[in-house]
């Protein structure tokens, strides 16, 4: 129960800034700058995605705009770098808490279950979660708290980041496809991946 409350709390905390300030970041000025020729546009876009744990920047929209302005390849590299860095930071910030702090917050029993989950299903849960809004940094934080093996986390984070980064960048670069089709695809993909992610969680208990 404490583990479920911890997960719900992390999701809630990540959603608070989005609900409070999300509309301000949905305005077109920021995304328009991402598409500009400014040498800082790409840097700011990647930094905004990396700060996704605490600041409600629309990561999927940034990746799509990278594809629109820089093509599928360079846009994919930039989007992948941004989402990979976000997961990397979330993982290490919570890993640095130490085992005592994790046991105190989640309880020793739930902390052991959390560690067991990431030992068995951590790779795929990290990779798949990169596709789902709000969830990626929560899962990465829990992986860090559970002290998931570094190489397994990095591998899952890399594969998930590359796949989502290039997918959204490719969508953004498809000028010949109607906008409503791209919008429908961008909504359908996270829903599908959420179903897969939920199935992984359900089968683990």
XYZ file of N, CA, C and O in Angstrom:
820
model
N 0.826 -1.206 0.000
C 0.000 0.000 0.000
C 0.865 1.263 0.000
O 0.582 2.229 -0.714
N 1.930 1.264 0.794
C 2.797 2.440 0.822
C 3.459 2.664 -0.530
O 3.672 3.798 -0.947
N 3.771 1.564 -1.228
C 4.363 1.678 -2.550
C 3.384 2.298 -3.532
O 3.741 3.158 -4.335
N 2.124 1.878 -3.473
C 1.102 2.449 -4.354
C 0.882 3.924 -4.044
O 0.710 4.746 -4.952
N 0.884 4.270 -2.758
C 0.732 5.673 -2.374
C 1.922 6.499 -2.850
O 1.759 7.647 -3.273
N 3.123 5.913 -2.783
C 4.316 6.606 -3.267
C 4.207 6.865 -4.768
O 4.491 7.969 -5.241
N 3.768 5.847 -5.525
C 3.603 5.998 -6.965
C 2.560 7.055 -7.287
O 2.774 7.924 -8.138
N 1.429 7.004 -6.576
C 0.377 8.001 -6.804
C 0.861 9.391 -6.443
O 0.546 10.375 -7.126
N 1.649 9.491 -5.375
C 2.176 10.794 -4.972
C 3.119 11.377 -5.994
O 3.080 12.567 -6.291
N 3.986 10.533 -6.571
C 4.919 11.004 -7.586
C 4.183 11.478 -8.837
O 4.526 12.505 -9.425
N 3.165 10.714 -9.249
C 2.364 11.127 -10.403
C 1.671 12.446 -10.115
O 1.618 13.356 -10.943
N 1.117 12.569 -8.878
C 0.430 13.801 -8.501
C 1.352 14.999 -8.490
O 1.001 16.076 -8.985
N 2.544 14.815 -7.947
C 3.504 15.912 -7.902
C 3.921 16.354 -9.298
O 4.085 17.546 -9.562
N 4.096 15.387 -10.190
C 4.494 15.746 -11.553
C 3.360 16.407 -12.313
O 3.600 17.161 -13.260
N 2.119 16.139 -11.900
C 0.968 16.716 -12.599
C 0.631 18.115 -12.102
O 0.028 18.905 -12.835
N 1.011 18.441 -10.854
C 0.649 19.744 -10.283
C 1.160 20.910 -11.118
O 0.379 21.800 -11.484
N 2.458 20.964 -11.460
C 2.910 22.100 -12.274
C 2.264 22.131 -13.644
O 2.039 23.201 -14.202
N 1.943 20.951 -14.200
C 1.292 20.934 -15.511
C -0.103 21.550 -15.424
O -0.498 22.351 -16.267
N -0.854 21.184 -14.372
C -2.201 21.728 -14.215
C -2.170 23.219 -13.889
O -3.045 23.983 -14.300
N -1.147 23.638 -13.164
C -1.071 25.036 -12.751
C -0.570 25.955 -13.854
O -1.053 27.080 -14.012
N 0.404 25.451 -14.629
C 1.055 26.329 -15.596
C 1.036 25.806 -17.030
O 1.568 26.449 -17.924
N 0.455 24.616 -17.231
C 0.525 23.985 -18.546
C 0.010 24.852 -19.668
O 0.590 24.901 -20.749
N -1.083 25.581 -19.451
C -1.659 26.376 -20.523
C -0.693 27.459 -21.008
O -0.697 27.829 -22.175
N 0.131 27.960 -20.122
C 1.089 29.001 -20.509
C 2.121 28.454 -21.487
O 2.581 29.166 -22.368
N 2.481 27.175 -21.316
C 3.482 26.595 -22.185
C 2.888 26.039 -23.470
O 3.614 25.680 -24.368
N 1.535 25.948 -23.530
C 0.906 25.491 -24.755
C 0.858 26.601 -25.792
O 0.580 26.356 -26.955
N 1.064 27.842 -25.374
C 1.065 28.955 -26.317
C 2.139 28.732 -27.366
O 3.182 28.134 -27.105
N 1.868 29.270 -28.572
C 2.730 28.958 -29.697
C 4.092 29.610 -29.673
O 4.968 29.216 -30.458
N 4.318 30.599 -28.791
C 5.584 31.319 -28.838
C 6.787 30.404 -28.609
O 7.801 30.500 -29.314
N 6.665 29.542 -27.623
C 7.796 28.674 -27.296
C 8.082 27.707 -28.433
O 9.236 27.552 -28.869
N 7.039 27.037 -28.940
C 7.236 26.075 -30.018
C 7.688 26.768 -31.297
O 8.448 26.193 -32.090
N 7.235 28.008 -31.509
C 7.682 28.757 -32.679
C 9.182 29.029 -32.592
O 9.896 28.970 -33.598
N 9.659 29.322 -31.394
C 11.089 29.552 -31.218
C 11.885 28.277 -31.468
O 12.982 28.310 -32.038
N 11.327 27.118 -31.051
C 11.983 25.840 -31.279
C 12.206 25.607 -32.772
O 13.205 25.027 -33.193
N 11.283 26.090 -33.598
C 11.386 25.905 -35.036
C 12.268 26.953 -35.719
O 12.547 26.848 -36.913
N 12.690 27.956 -34.971
C 13.442 29.049 -35.575
C 14.874 28.643 -35.887
O 15.338 27.561 -35.504
N 15.591 29.521 -36.575
C 16.984 29.267 -36.948
C 17.971 29.680 -35.857
O 19.181 29.597 -36.067
N 17.474 30.133 -34.724
C 18.363 30.555 -33.645
C 19.248 29.391 -33.196
O 18.771 28.256 -33.045
N 20.533 29.645 -32.968
C 21.423 28.567 -32.502
C 21.033 28.042 -31.124
O 21.460 26.953 -30.741
N 20.237 28.813 -30.393
C 19.816 28.394 -29.058
C 18.519 27.596 -29.078
O 18.124 27.050 -28.043
N 17.845 27.533 -30.229
C 16.539 26.880 -30.286
C 16.637 25.393 -29.925
O 15.867 24.887 -29.107
N 17.600 24.694 -30.531
C 17.761 23.272 -30.251
C 18.189 23.037 -28.805
O 17.700 22.124 -28.136
N 19.110 23.882 -28.318
C 19.585 23.752 -26.934
C 18.427 23.940 -25.952
O 18.274 23.165 -24.995
N 17.608 24.959 -26.194
C 16.488 25.222 -25.302
C 15.469 24.090 -25.354
O 14.912 23.698 -24.320
N 15.231 23.556 -26.555
C 14.275 22.459 -26.676
C 14.714 21.233 -25.905
O 13.919 20.620 -25.181
N 15.973 20.852 -26.042
C 16.501 19.693 -25.316
C 16.476 19.948 -23.815
O 16.105 19.074 -23.023
N 16.866 21.172 -23.392
C 16.869 21.513 -21.966
C 15.458 21.473 -21.389
O 15.259 21.025 -20.257
N 14.480 21.941 -22.163
C 13.089 21.922 -21.705
C 12.606 20.496 -21.491
O 11.918 20.195 -20.500
N 12.966 19.606 -22.395
C 12.586 18.201 -22.233
C 13.296 17.571 -21.042
O 12.706 16.776 -20.299
N 14.560 17.921 -20.834
C 15.317 17.367 -19.713
C 14.745 17.800 -18.376
O 14.864 17.085 -17.379
N 14.099 18.966 -18.351
C 13.519 19.492 -17.108
C 12.077 19.041 -16.913
O 11.368 19.578 -16.065
N 11.643 18.055 -17.691
C 10.247 17.627 -17.677
C 9.782 17.136 -16.312
O 8.598 17.138 -16.018
N 10.715 16.713 -15.454
C 10.341 16.212 -14.131
C 9.710 17.291 -13.270
O 8.837 17.015 -12.452
N 10.123 18.540 -13.450
C 9.655 19.621 -12.582
C 8.978 20.762 -13.324
O 8.308 21.584 -12.718
N 9.177 20.836 -14.647
C 8.597 21.939 -15.418
C 7.735 21.360 -16.536
O 8.199 20.488 -17.277
N 6.495 21.822 -16.686
C 5.538 21.185 -17.605
C 5.706 21.579 -19.069
O 4.796 22.117 -19.684
N 6.857 21.346 -19.653
C 7.004 21.587 -21.082
C 6.394 20.422 -21.861
O 6.533 19.264 -21.450
N 5.723 20.680 -22.987
C 5.087 19.609 -23.779
C 6.127 18.843 -24.591
O 6.433 19.205 -25.724
N 6.671 17.768 -24.019
C 7.775 17.046 -24.652
C 7.394 16.500 -26.020
O 8.178 16.583 -26.971
N 6.186 15.913 -26.149
C 5.786 15.342 -27.432
C 5.711 16.426 -28.506
O 6.117 16.212 -29.653
N 5.209 17.597 -28.131
C 5.118 18.699 -29.096
C 6.499 19.187 -29.501
O 6.735 19.540 -30.661
N 7.427 19.207 -28.553
C 8.801 19.635 -28.866
C 9.438 18.662 -29.856
O 10.068 19.077 -30.843
N 9.269 17.359 -29.615
C 9.853 16.369 -30.524
C 9.256 16.483 -31.921
O 9.965 16.366 -32.928
N 7.941 16.704 -31.988
C 7.288 16.860 -33.288
C 7.804 18.097 -34.002
O 8.065 18.074 -35.217
N 7.977 19.174 -33.263
C 8.476 20.409 -33.864
C 9.941 20.298 -34.289
O 10.352 20.933 -35.256
N 10.707 19.499 -33.585
C 12.072 19.222 -34.042
C 12.039 18.592 -35.432
O 12.840 18.920 -36.307
N 11.114 17.647 -35.633
C 10.996 17.008 -36.933
C 10.531 17.962 -38.011
O 11.004 17.905 -39.157
N 9.618 18.868 -37.654
C 9.115 19.838 -38.617
C 10.201 20.792 -39.091
O 10.265 21.158 -40.267
N 11.066 21.214 -38.177
C 12.049 22.250 -38.494
C 13.409 21.698 -38.908
O 14.170 22.374 -39.619
N 13.752 20.475 -38.472
C 15.104 19.973 -38.718
C 15.145 18.621 -39.421
O 16.218 18.046 -39.590
N 13.993 18.105 -39.799
C 13.957 16.818 -40.481
C 13.931 15.664 -39.494
O 14.234 15.825 -38.313
N 13.589 14.498 -40.007
C 13.385 13.354 -39.118
C 14.669 12.902 -38.424
O 14.619 12.483 -37.260
N 15.822 13.001 -39.096
C 17.045 12.467 -38.500
C 17.591 13.370 -37.400
O 17.752 12.945 -36.251
N 17.873 14.625 -37.738
C 18.404 15.534 -36.725
C 17.358 15.797 -35.644
O 17.683 15.866 -34.449
N 16.101 15.916 -36.072
C 15.040 16.096 -35.080
C 14.933 14.903 -34.155
O 14.709 15.049 -32.948
N 15.117 13.702 -34.712
C 15.071 12.500 -33.882
C 16.208 12.451 -32.881
O 16.016 12.047 -31.722
N 17.400 12.860 -33.311
C 18.542 12.882 -32.392
C 18.306 13.861 -31.242
O 18.590 13.555 -30.073
N 17.790 15.046 -31.576
C 17.540 16.057 -30.544
C 16.461 15.605 -29.577
O 16.596 15.732 -28.355
N 15.353 15.081 -30.119
C 14.275 14.610 -29.260
C 14.710 13.464 -28.371
O 14.369 13.414 -27.177
N 15.485 12.542 -28.931
C 15.987 11.409 -28.149
C 16.912 11.881 -27.032
O 16.857 11.370 -25.907
N 17.764 12.868 -27.343
C 18.684 13.399 -26.330
C 17.919 14.041 -25.182
O 18.268 13.864 -24.008
N 16.852 14.770 -25.507
C 16.085 15.439 -24.468
C 15.383 14.467 -23.544
O 15.473 14.589 -22.310
N 14.694 13.472 -24.112
C 13.946 12.545 -23.265
C 14.875 11.593 -22.515
O 14.602 11.194 -21.381
N 16.028 11.237 -23.118
C 17.004 10.400 -22.422
C 17.561 11.130 -21.199
O 17.686 10.547 -20.122
N 17.876 12.404 -21.372
C 18.440 13.185 -20.271
C 17.431 13.326 -19.133
O 17.805 13.271 -17.951
N 16.157 13.488 -19.470
C 15.123 13.596 -18.438
C 15.082 12.332 -17.583
O 15.026 12.393 -16.349
N 15.101 11.170 -18.230
C 15.093 9.913 -17.486
C 16.359 9.718 -16.679
O 16.317 9.248 -15.533
N 17.490 10.076 -17.267
C 18.777 9.949 -16.594
C 18.800 10.766 -15.302
O 19.228 10.273 -14.248
N 18.333 12.011 -15.366
C 18.327 12.882 -14.183
C 17.388 12.351 -13.112
O 17.716 12.348 -11.917
N 16.190 11.902 -13.512
C 15.226 11.381 -12.544
C 15.797 10.150 -11.835
O 15.653 9.997 -10.614
N 16.434 9.279 -12.590
C 17.014 8.055 -12.025
C 18.091 8.383 -10.989
O 18.073 7.880 -9.858
N 19.024 9.263 -11.358
C 20.143 9.529 -10.459
C 19.748 10.380 -9.260
O 20.304 10.199 -8.159
N 18.802 11.272 -9.420
C 18.365 12.070 -8.277
C 17.780 11.178 -7.186
O 18.012 11.409 -5.988
N 17.019 10.159 -7.590
C 16.422 9.267 -6.596
C 17.390 8.184 -6.139
O 17.307 7.729 -5.000
N 18.305 7.788 -6.980
C 19.308 6.800 -6.570
C 20.195 7.366 -5.468
O 20.630 6.638 -4.563
N 20.448 8.661 -5.527
C 21.306 9.299 -4.531
C 20.650 9.402 -3.153
O 21.322 9.735 -2.184
N 19.352 9.123 -3.072
C 18.677 9.162 -1.770
C 19.271 8.145 -0.807
O 19.322 8.372 0.399
N 19.679 6.997 -1.330
C 20.220 5.954 -0.474
C 19.145 4.989 -0.025
O 17.951 5.319 0.023
N 19.557 3.778 0.324
C 18.614 2.725 0.674
C 17.846 3.028 1.957
O 16.663 2.697 2.079
N 18.469 3.661 2.929
C 17.771 3.972 4.183
C 16.593 4.897 3.945
O 15.513 4.699 4.498
N 16.808 5.917 3.119
C 15.730 6.861 2.828
C 14.590 6.170 2.094
O 13.408 6.416 2.370
N 14.927 5.288 1.167
C 13.892 4.562 0.419
C 13.098 3.652 1.348
O 11.870 3.582 1.273
N 13.782 2.938 2.241
C 13.095 2.070 3.206
C 12.177 2.876 4.110
O 11.077 2.423 4.468
N 12.618 4.072 4.487
C 11.796 4.916 5.357
C 10.548 5.397 4.629
O 9.446 5.410 5.194
N 10.687 5.783 3.375
C 9.558 6.325 2.618
C 8.585 5.234 2.207
O 7.366 5.374 2.391
N 9.087 4.148 1.651
C 8.218 3.114 1.092
C 7.980 1.941 2.043
O 7.037 1.183 1.856
N 8.831 1.810 3.070
C 8.754 0.636 3.926
C 9.653 -0.458 3.375
O 9.804 -0.581 2.157
N 10.246 -1.241 4.250
C 11.217 -2.234 3.807
C 10.592 -3.277 2.886
O 11.205 -3.702 1.902
N 9.357 -3.707 3.201
C 8.712 -4.741 2.385
C 8.431 -4.247 0.980
O 8.736 -4.925 -0.015
N 7.834 -3.056 0.875
C 7.523 -2.514 -0.447
C 8.789 -2.129 -1.201
O 8.840 -2.219 -2.437
N 9.814 -1.687 -0.485
C 11.082 -1.371 -1.137
C 11.680 -2.629 -1.750
O 12.236 -2.592 -2.858
N 11.545 -3.768 -1.050
C 12.046 -5.040 -1.576
C 11.238 -5.463 -2.804
O 11.796 -5.971 -3.783
N 9.914 -5.264 -2.757
C 9.067 -5.609 -3.909
C 9.404 -4.719 -5.103
O 9.417 -5.175 -6.246
N 9.667 -3.453 -4.819
C 10.028 -2.525 -5.888
C 11.337 -2.960 -6.551
O 11.452 -2.969 -7.783
N 12.298 -3.341 -5.746
C 13.580 -3.795 -6.272
C 13.403 -5.059 -7.105
O 13.990 -5.203 -8.185
N 12.557 -5.970 -6.608
C 12.304 -7.207 -7.337
C 11.637 -6.932 -8.684
O 11.972 -7.566 -9.696
N 10.696 -5.980 -8.697
C 10.021 -5.640 -9.950
C 11.010 -5.141 -10.987
O 10.988 -5.577 -12.149
N 11.901 -4.241 -10.591
C 12.842 -3.682 -11.554
C 13.920 -4.685 -11.964
O 14.480 -4.580 -13.051
N 14.193 -5.664 -11.103
C 15.116 -6.721 -11.497
C 14.513 -7.598 -12.582
O 15.205 -8.075 -13.481
N 13.177 -7.827 -12.505
C 12.515 -8.717 -13.464
C 12.001 -7.990 -14.702
O 12.078 -8.510 -15.812
N 11.448 -6.799 -14.507
C 10.753 -6.121 -15.599
C 11.265 -4.702 -15.851
O 10.640 -3.968 -16.622
N 12.359 -4.339 -15.212
C 12.821 -2.958 -15.295
C 13.161 -2.488 -16.693
O 12.803 -1.381 -17.088
N 13.846 -3.340 -17.463
C 14.283 -2.931 -18.798
C 13.111 -2.509 -19.660
O 13.102 -1.408 -20.227
N 12.096 -3.368 -19.760
C 10.966 -3.065 -20.636
C 10.065 -1.986 -20.074
O 9.492 -1.198 -20.817
N 9.927 -1.936 -18.747
C 9.089 -0.889 -18.164
C 9.689 0.483 -18.414
O 8.969 1.451 -18.701
N 11.012 0.598 -18.349
C 11.673 1.874 -18.637
C 11.514 2.233 -20.110
O 11.166 3.371 -20.466
N 11.757 1.264 -20.995
C 11.682 1.523 -22.432
C 10.280 1.929 -22.858
O 10.092 2.921 -23.575
N 9.264 1.192 -22.405
C 7.884 1.468 -22.819
C 7.378 2.759 -22.200
O 6.637 3.523 -22.827
N 7.786 3.042 -20.964
C 7.260 4.224 -20.261
C 7.661 5.527 -20.937
O 6.984 6.545 -20.771
N 8.752 5.526 -21.744
C 9.171 6.767 -22.401
C 8.104 7.292 -23.355
O 8.138 8.458 -23.743
N 7.161 6.451 -23.708
C 6.116 6.836 -24.660
C 4.897 7.456 -23.989
O 4.001 7.963 -24.662
N 4.808 7.416 -22.665
C 3.563 7.763 -21.973
C 3.737 9.069 -21.208
O 4.627 9.174 -20.359
N 2.907 10.080 -21.474
C 3.035 11.359 -20.755
C 2.921 11.180 -19.241
O 2.141 10.366 -18.753
N 3.732 11.943 -18.489
C 3.777 11.969 -17.031
C 4.432 10.735 -16.406
O 5.058 10.825 -15.353
N 4.302 9.579 -17.041
C 4.788 8.333 -16.453
C 6.308 8.172 -16.503
O 6.902 7.662 -15.541
N 7.002 8.569 -17.585
C 8.429 8.220 -17.712
C 9.301 8.610 -16.541
O 10.072 7.783 -16.036
N 9.213 9.852 -16.096
C 10.088 10.304 -15.023
C 9.691 9.696 -13.676
O 10.543 9.532 -12.789
N 8.414 9.364 -13.506
C 7.991 8.676 -12.290
C 8.632 7.294 -12.228
O 9.191 6.890 -11.200
N 8.552 6.557 -13.328
C 9.144 5.216 -13.379
C 10.661 5.288 -13.235
O 11.280 4.471 -12.537
N 11.283 6.259 -13.876
C 12.734 6.419 -13.755
C 13.130 6.748 -12.318
O 14.154 6.265 -11.821
N 12.315 7.567 -11.652
C 12.579 7.897 -10.249
C 12.493 6.650 -9.374
O 13.343 6.424 -8.508
N 11.461 5.841 -9.604
C 11.313 4.610 -8.825
C 12.454 3.638 -9.111
O 12.920 2.943 -8.210
N 12.901 3.601 -10.376
C 14.032 2.735 -10.719
C 15.286 3.174 -9.965
O 16.064 2.339 -9.485
N 15.493 4.472 -9.857
C 16.630 4.972 -9.098
C 16.508 4.659 -7.625
O 17.483 4.255 -6.978
N 15.292 4.831 -7.094
C 15.069 4.533 -5.680
C 15.291 3.050 -5.390
O 15.793 2.682 -4.320
N 14.930 2.199 -6.333
C 15.110 0.756 -6.160
C 16.522 0.311 -6.484
O 16.841 -0.871 -6.376
N 17.370 1.274 -6.897
C 18.755 0.985 -7.254
C 18.841 -0.092 -8.340
O 19.619 -1.051 -8.250
N 18.006 0.083 -9.351
C 18.056 -0.792 -10.525
C 19.457 -0.739 -11.130
O 20.107 0.319 -11.113
N 19.908 -1.853 -11.655
C 21.245 -1.915 -12.252
C 21.415 -0.800 -13.282
O 20.563 -0.623 -14.152
N 22.521 -0.074 -13.175
C 22.723 1.095 -14.025
C 22.693 0.750 -15.509
O 22.062 1.446 -16.311
N 23.369 -0.313 -15.896
C 23.461 -0.640 -17.320
C 22.109 -1.025 -17.885
O 21.787 -0.700 -19.035
N 21.273 -1.704 -17.070
C 19.941 -2.090 -17.551
C 19.053 -0.856 -17.686
O 18.276 -0.734 -18.644
N 19.165 0.058 -16.720
C 18.367 1.288 -16.838
C 18.797 2.091 -18.060
O 17.951 2.567 -18.831
N 20.102 2.262 -18.238
C 20.598 3.042 -19.365
C 20.181 2.429 -20.696
O 19.811 3.134 -21.636
N 20.227 1.104 -20.787
C 19.840 0.432 -22.027
C 18.354 0.631 -22.312
O 17.964 0.965 -23.440
N 17.506 0.437 -21.304
C 16.075 0.646 -21.492
C 15.740 2.093 -21.799
O 14.902 2.381 -22.672
N 16.405 3.002 -21.107
C 16.187 4.429 -21.336
C 16.618 4.828 -22.744
O 15.944 5.607 -23.422
N 17.750 4.278 -23.203
C 18.257 4.609 -24.535
C 17.321 4.100 -25.628
O 16.980 4.841 -26.556
N 16.901 2.851 -25.516
C 16.019 2.283 -26.534
C 14.680 3.013 -26.559
O 14.159 3.361 -27.629
N 14.106 3.252 -25.383
C 12.842 3.966 -25.325
C 12.953 5.384 -25.851
O 12.078 5.858 -26.584
N 14.043 6.066 -25.509
C 14.236 7.450 -25.938
C 14.442 7.552 -27.451
O 13.880 8.433 -28.107
N 15.257 6.658 -28.009
C 15.483 6.672 -29.455
C 14.199 6.383 -30.216
O 13.894 7.033 -31.223
N 13.433 5.412 -29.740
C 12.211 5.045 -30.459
C 11.183 6.166 -30.418
O 10.594 6.517 -31.451
N 10.965 6.762 -29.250
C 9.958 7.825 -29.168
C 10.457 9.098 -29.841
O 9.687 9.814 -30.502
N 11.743 9.395 -29.701
C 12.292 10.601 -30.310
C 12.177 10.582 -31.824
O 11.725 11.557 -32.439
N 12.550 9.460 -32.437
C 12.485 9.366 -33.893
C 11.051 9.205 -34.395
O 10.729 9.652 -35.500
N 10.188 8.582 -33.594
C 8.790 8.428 -34.014
C 8.101 9.785 -34.123
O 7.474 10.104 -35.141
N 8.215 10.600 -33.084
C 7.548 11.907 -33.111
C 8.225 12.851 -34.099
O 7.561 13.670 -34.740
N 9.535 12.748 -34.237
C 10.230 13.577 -35.215
C 9.785 13.229 -36.631
O 9.579 14.115 -37.474
N 9.622 11.947 -36.899
C 9.157 11.516 -38.222
C 7.745 12.014 -38.491
O 7.435 12.455 -39.606
N 6.886 11.962 -37.463
C 5.541 12.503 -37.623
C 5.591 13.982 -37.999
O 4.867 14.441 -38.879
N 6.456 14.715 -37.317
C 6.566 16.141 -37.591
C 7.094 16.459 -38.970
O 6.776 17.501 -39.539
N 7.903 15.547 -39.532
C 8.504 15.806 -40.838
C 7.599 15.409 -42.010
O 7.940 15.660 -43.165
N 6.447 14.799 -41.729
C 5.561 14.294 -42.783
C 4.612 15.398 -43.254
O 3.458 15.478 -42.830
N 5.108 16.238 -44.147
C 4.327 17.376 -44.636
C 3.106 16.958 -45.448
O 2.108 17.672 -45.499
N 3.185 15.812 -46.100
C 2.105 15.398 -46.990
C 0.914 14.780 -46.257
O -0.139 14.570 -46.857
N 1.076 14.488 -44.974
C -0.001 13.860 -44.204
C -0.849 14.948 -43.543
O -0.305 15.875 -42.942
N -2.188 14.858 -43.658
C -3.064 15.870 -43.042
C -2.812 16.010 -41.546
O -2.503 15.022 -40.859
N -2.986 17.220 -41.048
C -2.732 17.491 -39.636
C -3.580 16.664 -38.698
O -3.103 16.221 -37.649
N -4.854 16.435 -39.065
C -5.733 15.688 -38.166
C -5.296 14.220 -38.047
O -5.492 13.581 -37.005
N -4.677 13.689 -39.120
C -4.173 12.324 -39.069
C -2.980 12.238 -38.112
O -2.879 11.325 -37.290
N -2.071 13.198 -38.221
C -0.922 13.231 -37.323
C -1.358 13.388 -35.873
O -0.799 12.753 -34.968
N -2.364 14.225 -35.652
C -2.874 14.428 -34.297
C -3.463 13.130 -33.749
O -3.219 12.762 -32.591
N -4.230 12.429 -34.579
C -4.842 11.169 -34.139
C -3.779 10.134 -33.800
O -3.882 9.410 -32.797
N -2.729 10.081 -34.630
C -1.642 9.131 -34.369
C -0.921 9.478 -33.073
O -0.590 8.598 -32.269
N -0.689 10.769 -32.852
C 0.030 11.200 -31.645
C -0.765 10.894 -30.378
O -0.177 10.730 -29.308
N -2.096 10.822 -30.502
C -2.927 10.447 -29.358
C -2.982 8.935 -29.200
O -2.929 8.399 -28.083
N -3.070 8.224 -30.323
C -3.222 6.766 -30.285
C -1.983 6.062 -29.756
O -2.090 5.070 -29.018
N -0.802 6.579 -30.110
C 0.435 5.909 -29.700
C 0.572 5.836 -28.177
O 0.797 4.740 -27.631
N 0.431 6.958 -27.429
C 0.554 6.850 -25.970
C -0.509 5.949 -25.347
O -0.235 5.244 -24.373
N -1.734 5.966 -25.908
C -2.804 5.111 -25.373
C -2.433 3.639 -25.550
O -2.602 2.824 -24.632
N -1.924 3.292 -26.733
C -1.502 1.914 -26.989
C -0.374 1.503 -26.060
O -0.405 0.415 -25.459
N 0.618 2.368 -25.916
C 1.752 2.044 -25.057
C 1.358 1.983 -23.586
O 1.924 1.209 -22.818
N 0.381 2.791 -23.203
C -0.124 2.721 -21.830
C -0.762 1.364 -21.565
O -0.596 0.786 -20.490
N -1.484 0.837 -22.557
C -2.067 -0.493 -22.414
C -1.000 -1.561 -22.244
O -1.124 -2.448 -21.392
N 0.069 -1.460 -23.045
C 1.167 -2.422 -22.933
C 1.850 -2.311 -21.579
O 2.149 -3.304 -20.917
N 2.070 -1.059 -21.152
C 2.724 -0.826 -19.871
C 1.881 -1.373 -18.718
O 2.401 -1.997 -17.787
N 0.576 -1.155 -18.769
C -0.325 -1.667 -17.731
C -0.304 -3.187 -17.700
O -0.349 -3.803 -16.625
N -0.234 -3.814 -18.866
C -0.170 -5.277 -18.942
C 1.101 -5.794 -18.287
O 1.075 -6.793 -17.564
N 2.204 -5.109 -18.524
C 3.475 -5.506 -17.901
C 3.362 -5.429 -16.381
O 3.783 -6.342 -15.666
N 2.772 -4.337 -15.888
C 2.605 -4.196 -14.443
C 1.692 -5.268 -13.871
O 1.958 -5.835 -12.811
N 0.580 -5.537 -14.573
C -0.394 -6.525 -14.082
C 0.221 -7.924 -14.002
O -0.045 -8.680 -13.065
N 1.037 -8.271 -14.969
C 1.633 -9.602 -14.997
C 2.774 -9.760 -13.987
O 3.221 -10.882 -13.717
N 3.232 -8.669 -13.451
C 4.360 -8.740 -12.522
C 3.913 -9.019 -11.100
O 4.743 -9.275 -10.227
N 2.596 -8.948 -10.844
C 2.093 -9.199 -9.485
C 1.047 -10.287 -9.494
O 0.417 -10.537 -10.503
